[in-house]
Amino acid sequence: MAKYYFAPIEGKTPKYYWTVGILGTLVLGWLVASYVRFIEGMYITGMSHSVTWAGAKVIFVLFVGLSAGSLIMSALSAIFGQKEYKVLGRVAAFNAVLFMAGALGILITDWGRPDRIVLPFYMVNPRSMLSLKAYIYMTYIAVCILYLWAQLKENETWTKALGIVAVIVAIFVHSGTGFIFGVINGRDMFFSSITPLAFVVAALSSGSALAMIVLYYTFKLTKRSIDMRFFHQLSRVMVGLIIFVFYLVTIEHLTHLYVPEAQEGEFYVMFSGGFFTWVFWGMLYGLGLLIPIFLLLNPATKTKIKWILTASALHVIGVLAERMLFILPGQFLAVPIFPGYEFTSPFQDGVIASYIPHMAEVIQFVGIFAFIAFIYIMGLRMLPLLPVEGKYIKDQDH
Amino acid sequence: MLEGLKGEGLAMGMDRRTFLKLGGAVVIGSMITPGTQYLLASQEEKPGEKSKTRWGMVVDLNKCTGCKVCEKVCREENNVPFYGNKRYDAYWIRVANIRQQLPGAPERYIPLLCQHCADAPCVHVCVTKASFVRKDGIVLVDEHRCIGCRYCVVACPYRARSIIFRNSNTWTNKELQRMMIGVATKCTFCVHRVDKGVEPACVEKCPHNALIFGNINDPNSKIAKIIAEGKTQVLRPEKLVRPGVFYKGL
């Protein structure tokens, strides 16, 4: 097996500058929208007292998952020494840092008081999962950067050692994100011990899916060749993970359907939720789980790169749907303070809430995606992340 | 130590590096000092059977007529903002209408406020310890420490918390500050009045005497005697949060 040589990309084409410019504008939009939101107050968002964790939290959870997933994929390849995966290692580790940065960016600009950013670091409340996260996330980012550095220095021993540490920390990080919701006793749709596991597995599957997409298009757009066996092998792993996600999601929803506490919420999601019912059946089960499983198991499509990439993209959308279904309808249903009573108040008690993101939030959401893409393409130009030449084995069916 | 360093440095003529170091130490020090203060304050003993005082409230639903005077006086007393938008109006106490889902059941009124739980979920989840339970059982939010992450709003089983969504001009009670934007707020049992020995505003102004405030750990108090009669109940007892607000006649 040939050794790969890594180098930064040139990045001097007009296309590159245009991309940087457009993404930079969107990032600026994110900063401006966040500032306006902080000064004006949260009323310019679509949130209400019933739905206080909204779109930004969905994106936060998705990003933490993508970060943990791509880091674990990168580190496992380093640990088990698969040569084909070496091309992935650096880009995936870099992506892990970026997605975590993006997750923290959207989390902090979602706060009512982002100016108090230092407070969580010295006011740690050990009983609060989110409070412990201040240090867990910092540890995670530090480990990610060290791991990337070891790879850039081509230090095999350190890469392996830090890879193992990174996998453990990443699992911790994303289980912890699941715990943030799973420990909320007051909300029956959140309170569950399966959430951390479901989050980690969905993180792995969506992380590897996204790693494949990013890698393929990065290589294609920079006119590099890539070993197709890498995609074939990773897609085998991924289909197993998607089936596991399918299983976990199904048992969670079935549990909700069979216990009275969450039944009303589950009925809302499955049958009467309008948009969210479409998200549940169409986006999560159809596009996100069943079609990718079919595409990756069907002998006619499982070896073709375009179908592998389609399945990956659909699965990332499905995981986004899963996060959305978890966080939003979990707050929509009225808190049953008086079961067996009709219950109304000026504070919108007993009403099924709704949430539509407003302009400021949409700019924030687009901006945070642009932020990640922006740093990614800047990183490609500054750091030796991509191999100069990959050993190319032609895809037989391609 | 810091004093000495400062004096010496000034006397000997500080070089740039020392100055920067010292500056850093001062900045970090000033960041940590108020923090440790709060840390110690929040480690007070938990309200329980042993503590001498635990403030609580009994709401007598047989007397409540739904006149909403409590909502009004609460706004005036605590500067709780009202914007006229259902989506983000803040409420510290709200009068809800309930009707049992039985044929012919009458509509009834129930004032809902922070239940001042001894095991408050909002305090457990607070990221910066801005929420805390006082020794006397009152759950408070330090507005200056709250980062507005809204975890407490999600965690509260009673929806007792309001986020201040918008700048507020409501400043009817100059004794207190105006509401700060972007933070979580909630009923304080009018802690500024209770500490002076006065009842909360809603209790004092209720025209029907439906609200009774007092020390539930003092067996001779009026409120403890009502609870001892065994006709009161707490809301959502299955959540095991040990509320300090009791409802009579639900």
Coordinates of C-alpha atoms in Angstrom, one line a residue, chain A residues 37-54 57 110-114 116-120 122-131 179-181 183-188 190 261 331 335-338 340-350 358, chain B residues 31-32 34-36 38-39 68 71 86-91 94-101 107 110 112 123-129 143-151 153-167 180-183 235-236 238-239 241 250:
Chain A
R37 CA -31.5 38.9 19.0
F38 CA -29.4 39.5 22.1
I39 CA -30.2 43.3 22.1
E40 CA -33.8 43.1 21.1
G41 CA -34.7 40.0 23.1
M42 CA -36.0 36.6 22.2
Y43 CA -39.3 37.9 21.1
I44 CA -38.0 38.3 17.6
T45 CA -37.6 34.5 17.5
G46 CA -40.5 32.1 17.0
M47 CA -40.2 30.8 20.6
S48 CA -42.8 31.0 23.2
H49 CA -43.1 30.1 26.9
S50 CA -44.3 26.7 25.9
V51 CA -41.5 26.1 23.4
T52 CA -38.3 27.5 24.8
W53 CA -35.9 25.0 23.3
A54 CA -36.4 25.3 19.6
K57 CA -31.3 23.2 20.1
D110 CA -29.2 30.8 21.5
W111 CA -28.8 31.9 25.2
G112 CA -30.7 34.9 26.4
R113 CA -27.4 36.3 27.8
P114 CA -24.5 35.2 25.6
R116 CA -22.2 35.8 30.3
I117 CA -20.2 33.2 28.5
V118 CA -17.6 32.8 31.3
L119 CA -20.1 32.0 34.0
P120 CA -20.7 28.3 33.2
Y122 CA -16.7 28.7 37.3
M123 CA -20.2 28.1 38.4
V124 CA -20.4 24.4 37.8
N125 CA -23.4 22.6 39.2
P126 CA -22.6 18.9 39.4
R127 CA -26.3 18.0 39.4
S128 CA -26.9 19.6 36.0
M129 CA -25.9 17.7 32.9
L130 CA -25.6 20.8 30.8
S131 CA -23.4 22.4 33.4
F179 CA -28.7 12.8 29.2
I180 CA -29.5 16.5 29.0
F181 CA -32.9 15.5 27.7
V183 CA -33.0 13.3 32.9
I184 CA -35.9 15.8 32.6
N185 CA -38.4 14.2 34.9
G186 CA -41.0 16.9 34.4
R187 CA -41.5 16.2 30.7
D188 CA -42.8 12.7 29.9
F190 CA -38.1 13.4 27.3
E261 CA -47.9 9.5 30.3
Q331 CA -42.6 20.5 24.4
V335 CA -48.0 19.8 30.6
P336 CA -50.6 17.6 32.3
I337 CA -50.8 19.5 35.6
F338 CA -54.5 18.5 36.0
G340 CA -58.8 14.5 33.7
Y341 CA -59.5 18.3 33.7
E342 CA -60.1 20.8 30.9
F343 CA -57.4 23.3 31.6
T344 CA -57.0 26.8 30.2
S345 CA -55.2 29.9 31.3
P346 CA -53.8 33.2 29.9
F347 CA -50.3 31.6 30.1
Q348 CA -51.3 29.1 27.3
D349 CA -51.8 26.2 29.6
G350 CA -53.6 23.2 28.0
H358 CA -38.7 33.6 12.5
Chain B
M31 CA -14.0 36.8 38.0
I32 CA -13.6 34.1 40.6
P34 CA -18.0 36.8 43.3
G35 CA -18.4 33.3 42.1
T36 CA -17.0 31.7 45.3
Y38 CA -22.4 32.6 45.5
L39 CA -21.0 29.1 45.8
K68 CA -57.4 37.8 39.0
E71 CA -52.3 38.5 38.9
K86 CA -49.9 35.7 24.5
R87 CA -46.7 34.1 23.1
Y88 CA -44.3 35.8 25.5
D89 CA -46.2 37.6 28.3
A90 CA -44.6 36.8 31.6
Y91 CA -46.7 35.5 34.5
R94 CA -51.8 33.0 36.8
V95 CA -55.4 32.1 37.4
A96 CA -56.3 29.1 35.3
N97 CA -59.8 27.8 34.5
I98 CA -60.3 24.1 35.1
R99 CA -63.3 21.9 34.6
Q100 CA -63.5 18.2 35.4
Q101 CA -64.3 16.2 32.3
E107 CA -65.8 25.6 35.8
I110 CA -57.1 27.9 40.3
L112 CA -50.9 28.7 39.8
V123 CA -32.4 24.1 40.7
H124 CA -31.0 20.7 39.9
V125 CA -30.6 21.5 36.2
C126 CA -29.4 25.1 36.5
V127 CA -26.2 25.5 34.6
T128 CA -24.7 28.3 36.6
K129 CA -26.4 27.7 40.0
E143 CA -30.9 37.3 37.5
H144 CA -27.3 38.4 37.4
R145 CA -26.0 34.9 37.1
C146 CA -28.6 33.5 34.8
I147 CA -27.4 32.9 31.2
G148 CA -30.8 32.4 29.7
C149 CA -30.3 28.8 28.6
R150 CA -33.9 28.0 29.5
Y151 CA -33.1 24.5 30.8
V153 CA -38.2 26.3 31.9
V154 CA -38.1 22.9 30.2
A155 CA -37.5 21.1 33.5
C156 CA -40.2 22.7 35.6
P157 CA -43.2 20.3 36.0
Y158 CA -45.6 23.3 36.7
R159 CA -44.5 25.7 34.0
A160 CA -43.9 28.2 36.7
R161 CA -41.1 30.1 35.0
S162 CA -41.2 32.9 32.6
I163 CA -38.4 34.1 30.3
I164 CA -38.1 37.9 29.8
F165 CA -38.4 37.9 26.1
R166 CA -38.3 41.6 25.5
N167 CA -37.0 44.9 27.1
M180 CA -33.6 42.1 33.1
I181 CA -33.9 40.9 29.5
G182 CA -33.1 37.4 28.5
V183 CA -33.2 35.7 31.9
L235 CA -50.0 19.3 42.4
R236 CA -48.3 16.4 40.4
E238 CA -45.9 11.8 41.3
K239 CA -42.9 14.0 40.4
V241 CA -40.5 17.4 44.2
L250 CA -59.4 20.6 44.4

